[in-house]
């Protein structure tokens, strides 16, 4: 049996199944990227809830795994060379899991890099911009009298949706016929934008019919349905 005791994170979240990949997360758009990927690949894993309400992400144990105090993070007992690997940043984890399983990323070099470019499009654009829009529309920012910050993120979010909508014309998924980590990264954020952030009308989501069509196909996948609720909130 794999010994994970040298990793301090296992002191706060003991591994009941140390032979399985350990997931430390919360069901947010970034968090569910990894739980969905794990469900899609069929890898055995053990989820652990990192509660923001109790500031788990600031605990020494979690910071030993991710000094940037963000979810998700993983600890794979069967990493490269059969040695345990700790990893944070959702995009990096998706790439790692795709390479580990040989799934959801093209095997040819050109297709691989095209998929990575759309993964970076989500990491550098969709995630940060939608997140800022959510702050200004739903949370503390909604009380600001000056609506210019909100409107800035509305405009940029619409632009990004437009880029993706045009790309998805005559395509089932971002990479064409094949479902990849680019989709797994992007569509939890799009779902969150029009759902939890309640910004569908603000960005004119009904205009982006290709994005809406692909989102509908995404949320209908059984692995997505399951992964969206992992880890279960306390």
XYZ file of C-alpha atoms in Angstrom:
234
model
C 0.000 0.000 0.000
C 1.274 3.459 -0.893
C 2.519 5.510 2.061
C 1.415 9.145 1.749
C 2.267 10.099 5.324
C 5.180 12.321 4.271
C 2.661 14.718 2.727
C 1.304 17.021 5.486
C -2.014 17.437 3.658
C -2.889 13.841 4.616
C -2.775 14.809 8.293
C -5.804 17.076 7.852
C -7.475 14.927 5.215
C -6.459 11.295 5.934
C -6.500 9.030 2.897
C -8.907 6.170 3.402
C -7.700 4.727 0.090
C -4.048 5.774 -0.255
C -3.694 3.799 -3.470
C -6.176 6.155 -5.160
C -5.594 9.641 -6.494
C -6.451 12.177 -3.789
C -8.519 15.200 -4.828
C -8.692 18.316 -2.637
C -11.387 20.571 -3.982
C -14.745 22.317 -3.815
C -17.537 22.229 -6.437
C -16.712 25.583 -8.052
C -16.073 26.050 -11.802
C -12.356 25.426 -11.320
C -12.894 22.583 -8.880
C -15.347 20.589 -10.959
C -13.042 20.652 -13.969
C -10.973 17.994 -12.218
C -13.820 15.948 -10.720
C -15.466 15.837 -14.155
C -12.187 14.793 -15.763
C -11.720 12.055 -13.180
C -15.253 10.798 -13.758
C -14.752 10.895 -17.529
C -11.486 8.946 -17.381
C -12.662 6.405 -14.820
C -9.567 6.832 -12.651
C -10.051 5.742 -9.056
C -9.922 8.742 -6.744
C -10.823 9.914 -3.267
C -12.345 13.399 -2.942
C -11.766 15.691 0.042
C -13.792 18.855 0.621
C -11.728 22.017 1.136
C -14.202 24.274 2.909
C -13.820 28.002 2.334
C -16.253 28.634 5.180
C -13.708 27.286 7.653
C -10.710 28.661 5.713
C -9.344 25.199 4.968
C -7.477 26.631 1.995
C -5.365 28.722 4.376
C -4.406 25.817 6.649
C -0.723 24.825 6.800
C -1.636 21.369 5.544
C -3.304 22.663 2.400
C -0.632 25.294 1.817
C 1.959 22.524 1.884
C 0.210 21.147 -1.201
C -0.646 24.453 -2.869
C 1.183 27.553 -1.607
C -1.212 29.647 -3.725
C -4.113 28.557 -1.441
C -6.486 27.777 -4.331
C -8.474 24.687 -5.223
C -8.255 22.210 -6.824
C -5.126 20.252 -6.011
C -4.298 16.579 -6.290
C -1.933 14.045 -4.809
C -1.408 11.084 -7.129
C 0.239 8.108 -5.379
C 1.077 6.668 -8.794
C 2.756 9.605 -10.476
C 5.582 9.574 -13.040
C 7.990 6.752 -12.372
C 5.535 5.268 -9.880
C 6.317 7.985 -7.341
C 3.690 10.210 -5.665
C 3.074 13.538 -7.379
C 1.435 16.607 -5.839
C -0.011 19.084 -8.319
C -2.079 22.276 -8.290
C -3.624 24.592 -10.936
C -6.664 23.140 -12.691
C -5.237 23.510 -16.200
C -2.031 21.719 -15.259
C -4.032 18.950 -13.593
C -6.222 18.479 -16.681
C -3.133 18.177 -18.866
C -1.546 15.733 -16.444
C -4.626 13.524 -16.281
C -5.023 13.611 -20.065
C -1.424 12.496 -20.492
C -1.697 9.904 -17.728
C -4.727 8.239 -19.301
C -4.215 9.083 -22.963
C -7.757 10.441 -23.046
C -9.414 13.735 -24.001
C -6.415 15.188 -25.774
C -5.354 14.431 -29.358
C -2.341 12.187 -29.709
C -0.941 14.010 -32.738
C 1.301 16.978 -31.937
C -0.698 19.579 -33.874
C -4.004 18.552 -32.316
C -2.432 18.479 -28.878
C -1.162 22.038 -29.133
C -4.443 23.291 -30.602
C -6.243 21.797 -27.612
C -3.763 23.404 -25.232
C -4.312 26.798 -26.876
C -8.045 26.574 -26.120
C -7.268 25.405 -22.601
C -5.148 28.550 -22.190
C -8.004 30.602 -23.686
C -10.137 29.438 -20.787
C -7.443 29.820 -18.143
C -6.383 33.309 -19.207
C -9.697 34.675 -20.476
C -12.958 32.942 -19.685
C -12.161 32.094 -16.062
C -10.769 35.424 -14.860
C -13.215 37.594 -16.828
C -16.327 35.619 -15.912
C -15.179 35.544 -12.300
C -14.817 39.326 -12.178
C -18.212 39.755 -13.789
C -19.673 37.468 -11.135
C -18.153 39.632 -8.400
C -19.547 42.869 -9.804
C -22.943 41.422 -10.686
C -23.781 39.174 -7.731
C -21.472 39.826 -4.826
C -20.032 42.940 -3.136
C -19.458 44.704 -6.430
C -23.193 44.932 -7.094
C -23.379 47.680 -4.462
C -20.886 49.912 -6.250
C -22.609 52.947 -7.721
C -20.020 53.200 -10.474
C -21.020 50.520 -12.986
C -18.027 51.027 -15.258
C -16.037 48.125 -13.723
C -19.003 45.774 -14.153
C -19.620 46.952 -17.688
C -15.966 46.424 -18.576
C -16.245 42.754 -17.632
C -19.632 42.437 -19.311
C -18.110 43.665 -22.576
C -15.095 41.375 -22.327
C -17.223 38.367 -21.393
C -19.445 39.007 -24.416
C -16.375 39.260 -26.618
C -15.014 35.949 -25.356
C -18.371 34.245 -25.836
C -18.439 35.630 -29.369
C -15.013 34.185 -30.129
C -16.100 30.785 -28.871
C -19.492 30.928 -30.560
C -17.928 31.618 -33.939
C -15.426 28.826 -33.414
C -18.188 26.345 -32.524
C -20.134 26.934 -35.734
C -20.373 23.540 -37.463
C -18.451 21.908 -34.605
C -19.798 19.555 -31.961
C -17.026 20.459 -29.505
C -14.190 22.960 -29.312
C -11.839 20.591 -31.128
C -14.461 19.381 -33.589
C -15.937 15.907 -33.236
C -13.769 15.023 -30.251
C -14.587 16.053 -26.689
C -11.416 17.223 -24.925
C -9.996 18.952 -21.880
C -10.710 22.259 -23.649
C -14.430 21.564 -23.206
C -13.995 20.257 -19.663
C -12.188 23.491 -18.758
C -14.560 25.937 -20.454
C -18.122 24.822 -19.975
C -18.256 24.731 -16.148
C -17.444 28.464 -16.285
C -20.086 29.164 -18.936
C -22.645 27.232 -16.901
C -21.695 29.246 -13.828
C -21.912 32.567 -15.678
C -25.556 32.123 -16.642
C -26.507 30.122 -13.557
C -24.856 30.982 -10.255
C -23.638 34.405 -11.403
C -27.064 35.226 -12.906
C -25.426 37.130 -15.756
C -27.105 35.519 -18.753
C -29.196 38.569 -19.615
C -26.290 40.942 -19.007
C -24.115 39.233 -21.603
C -26.970 38.489 -23.987
C -26.366 34.771 -23.745
C -29.295 33.921 -26.017
C -27.289 35.414 -28.899
C -24.605 32.749 -28.593
C -26.539 29.798 -29.944
C -23.544 27.596 -30.697
C -22.207 28.018 -27.171
C -25.666 27.277 -25.754
C -25.991 24.146 -27.887
C -22.627 22.801 -26.796
C -23.274 23.672 -23.152
C -26.498 21.655 -23.318
C -24.593 18.651 -24.675
C -21.919 19.091 -22.002
C -24.244 19.125 -18.993
C -26.084 16.059 -20.345
C -22.971 13.868 -20.091
C -23.278 11.412 -17.151
C -19.731 12.119 -15.947
C -20.480 15.850 -15.927
C -23.723 15.355 -14.000
C -21.828 13.420 -11.336
C -18.680 15.529 -11.325
C -20.561 18.808 -10.812
C -21.420 17.693 -7.268
C -17.990 16.427 -6.189
C -16.801 16.886 -3.501
C -20.134 17.088 -1.730
C -20.511 20.222 0.335
C -20.819 19.703 4.063
